Amino acid sequence: MFVNKVNSTANYYSNIAATRYTNAAAVRGVQKSEAFTLSKEAQSFSEMLKKLKSTSEVREDKVNEVQQKISSGQYFVSAENIATSLLTNRY
């Protein structure tokens, strides 16, 4: 099972943005014509990154569901599905 590291990716992109751009209000002596303003798309992207950072990388409900099925003996994966997955990920 693959676990996407969403928070790690979000942190990477937000760190890049933070190092490239500074808050115009924090920089003294910046004139309004020199101030940097984010577009609506960038602001929306920033909001999405915040939401991604606040979510857990592990879906506890799915983990608990699979654990319960394994412990009760109801979890079954066919050999064909395993082989297909291995070949798909390999090639």
PDB file of C-alpha atoms in Angstrom:
ATOM      1  CA  MET A   1       0.000   0.000   0.000  1.00  0.00           C
ATOM      2  CA  PHE A   2       1.345   3.420  -0.933  1.00  0.00           C
ATOM      3  CA  VAL A   3       0.928   6.329   1.451  1.00  0.00           C
ATOM      4  CA  ASN A   4       1.134   9.744  -0.120  1.00  0.00           C
ATOM      5  CA  LYS A   5       3.114  12.219   1.886  1.00  0.00           C
ATOM      6  CA  VAL A   6       0.849  15.174   1.269  1.00  0.00           C
ATOM      7  CA  ASN A   7       1.996  17.181   4.251  1.00  0.00           C
ATOM      8  CA  SER A   8       5.654  16.772   3.295  1.00  0.00           C
ATOM      9  CA  THR A   9       4.926  17.966  -0.230  1.00  0.00           C
ATOM     10  CA  ALA A  10       2.835  20.861   1.011  1.00  0.00           C
ATOM     11  CA  ASN A  11       5.615  21.888   3.405  1.00  0.00           C
ATOM     12  CA  TYR A  12       8.134  21.809   0.577  1.00  0.00           C
ATOM     13  CA  TYR A  13       6.114  24.125  -1.654  1.00  0.00           C
ATOM     14  CA  SER A  14       5.160  26.497   1.136  1.00  0.00           C
ATOM     15  CA  ASN A  15       8.822  26.747   2.215  1.00  0.00           C
ATOM     16  CA  ILE A  16       9.816  27.647  -1.334  1.00  0.00           C
ATOM     17  CA  ALA A  17       7.128  30.322  -1.464  1.00  0.00           C
ATOM     18  CA  ALA A  18       8.182  31.678   1.924  1.00  0.00           C
ATOM     19  CA  THR A  19      11.813  32.023   0.874  1.00  0.00           C
ATOM     20  CA  ARG A  20      11.020  33.681  -2.443  1.00  0.00           C
ATOM     21  CA  TYR A  21       8.526  36.242  -1.247  1.00  0.00           C
ATOM     22  CA  THR A  22       8.315  38.298   1.916  1.00  0.00           C
ATOM     23  CA  ASN A  23       5.337  40.010   3.410  1.00  0.00           C
ATOM     24  CA  ALA A  24       5.354  43.606   2.107  1.00  0.00           C
ATOM     25  CA  ALA A  25       4.139  44.921   5.458  1.00  0.00           C
ATOM     26  CA  ALA A  26       7.128  43.384   7.232  1.00  0.00           C
ATOM     27  CA  VAL A  27       9.661  45.028   4.935  1.00  0.00           C
ATOM     28  CA  ARG A  28      10.338  48.626   5.900  1.00  0.00           C
ATOM     29  CA  GLY A  29      10.697  51.258   3.235  1.00  0.00           C
ATOM     30  CA  VAL A  30       8.778  49.415   0.532  1.00  0.00           C
ATOM     31  CA  GLN A  31       6.632  51.655  -1.559  1.00  0.00           C
ATOM     32  CA  LYS A  32       3.180  50.543  -2.629  1.00  0.00           C
ATOM     33  CA  SER A  33       4.275  50.233  -6.263  1.00  0.00           C
ATOM     34  CA  GLU A  34       6.985  47.781  -5.179  1.00  0.00           C
ATOM     35  CA  ALA A  35       4.705  45.691  -2.968  1.00  0.00           C
ATOM     36  CA  PHE A  36       4.003  42.101  -3.925  1.00  0.00           C
ATOM     37  CA  THR A  37       0.358  41.048  -4.111  1.00  0.00           C
ATOM     38  CA  LEU A  38      -0.752  37.470  -4.591  1.00  0.00           C
ATOM     39  CA  SER A  39      -3.256  36.744  -7.318  1.00  0.00           C
ATOM     40  CA  LYS A  40      -6.558  35.113  -6.426  1.00  0.00           C
ATOM     41  CA  GLU A  41      -5.260  31.827  -7.848  1.00  0.00           C
ATOM     42  CA  ALA A  42      -2.167  31.985  -5.631  1.00  0.00           C
ATOM     43  CA  GLN A  43      -4.284  32.820  -2.594  1.00  0.00           C
ATOM     44  CA  SER A  44      -6.541  29.874  -3.387  1.00  0.00           C
ATOM     45  CA  PHE A  45      -3.498  27.626  -3.748  1.00  0.00           C
ATOM     46  CA  SER A  46      -2.198  28.876  -0.419  1.00  0.00           C
ATOM     47  CA  GLU A  47      -5.529  28.046   1.242  1.00  0.00           C
ATOM     48  CA  MET A  48      -5.429  24.547  -0.245  1.00  0.00           C
ATOM     49  CA  LEU A  49      -1.908  24.039   1.093  1.00  0.00           C
ATOM     50  CA  LYS A  50      -3.058  25.046   4.576  1.00  0.00           C
ATOM     51  CA  LYS A  51      -5.907  22.532   4.399  1.00  0.00           C
ATOM     52  CA  LEU A  52      -3.554  19.801   3.216  1.00  0.00           C
ATOM     53  CA  LYS A  53      -1.131  20.538   6.052  1.00  0.00           C
ATOM     54  CA  SER A  54      -3.898  20.285   8.611  1.00  0.00           C
ATOM     55  CA  THR A  55      -5.008  16.832   7.440  1.00  0.00           C
ATOM     56  CA  SER A  56      -3.399  13.643   8.654  1.00  0.00           C
ATOM     57  CA  GLU A  57      -1.285  11.564   6.282  1.00  0.00           C
ATOM     58  CA  VAL A  58      -2.904   8.428   7.671  1.00  0.00           C
ATOM     59  CA  ARG A  59      -6.576   7.721   7.088  1.00  0.00           C
ATOM     60  CA  GLU A  60      -7.348   6.218  10.483  1.00  0.00           C
ATOM     61  CA  ASP A  61     -10.825   5.070   9.444  1.00  0.00           C
ATOM     62  CA  LYS A  62      -9.426   2.983   6.568  1.00  0.00           C
ATOM     63  CA  VAL A  63      -6.606   1.586   8.709  1.00  0.00           C
ATOM     64  CA  ASN A  64      -9.069   0.541  11.422  1.00  0.00           C
ATOM     65  CA  GLU A  65     -11.412  -1.007   8.855  1.00  0.00           C
ATOM     66  CA  VAL A  66      -8.637  -3.115   7.295  1.00  0.00           C
ATOM     67  CA  GLN A  67      -7.285  -4.113  10.731  1.00  0.00           C
ATOM     68  CA  GLN A  68     -10.738  -5.269  11.770  1.00  0.00           C
ATOM     69  CA  LYS A  69     -11.183  -7.300   8.562  1.00  0.00           C
ATOM     70  CA  ILE A  70      -7.743  -8.912   8.976  1.00  0.00           C
ATOM     71  CA  SER A  71      -8.347  -9.857  12.606  1.00  0.00           C
ATOM     72  CA  SER A  72     -11.786 -11.328  11.812  1.00  0.00           C
ATOM     73  CA  GLY A  73     -10.471 -13.242   8.782  1.00  0.00           C
ATOM     74  CA  GLN A  74     -12.668 -11.356   6.302  1.00  0.00           C
ATOM     75  CA  TYR A  75      -9.827  -9.614   4.447  1.00  0.00           C
ATOM     76  CA  PHE A  76      -9.026 -11.352   1.184  1.00  0.00           C
ATOM     77  CA  VAL A  77      -6.998 -10.283  -1.828  1.00  0.00           C
ATOM     78  CA  SER A  78      -6.924 -12.560  -4.838  1.00  0.00           C
ATOM     79  CA  ALA A  79      -3.605 -13.758  -6.200  1.00  0.00           C
ATOM     80  CA  GLU A  80      -4.552 -12.235  -9.559  1.00  0.00           C
ATOM     81  CA  ASN A  81      -4.961  -8.783  -8.002  1.00  0.00           C
ATOM     82  CA  ILE A  82      -1.606  -9.075  -6.252  1.00  0.00           C
ATOM     83  CA  ALA A  83       0.158 -10.144  -9.459  1.00  0.00           C
ATOM     84  CA  THR A  84      -1.497  -7.372 -11.459  1.00  0.00           C
ATOM     85  CA  SER A  85      -0.483  -4.781  -8.873  1.00  0.00           C
ATOM     86  CA  LEU A  86       3.103  -6.045  -8.775  1.00  0.00           C
ATOM     87  CA  LEU A  87       3.414  -5.983 -12.550  1.00  0.00           C
ATOM     88  CA  THR A  88       1.762  -2.582 -12.867  1.00  0.00           C
ATOM     89  CA  ASN A  89       4.084  -1.027 -10.291  1.00  0.00           C
ATOM     90  CA  ARG A  90       7.152  -2.792 -11.688  1.00  0.00           C
ATOM     91  CA  TYR A  91       6.672  -1.886 -15.348  1.00  0.00           C
TER      92      TYR A  91
END
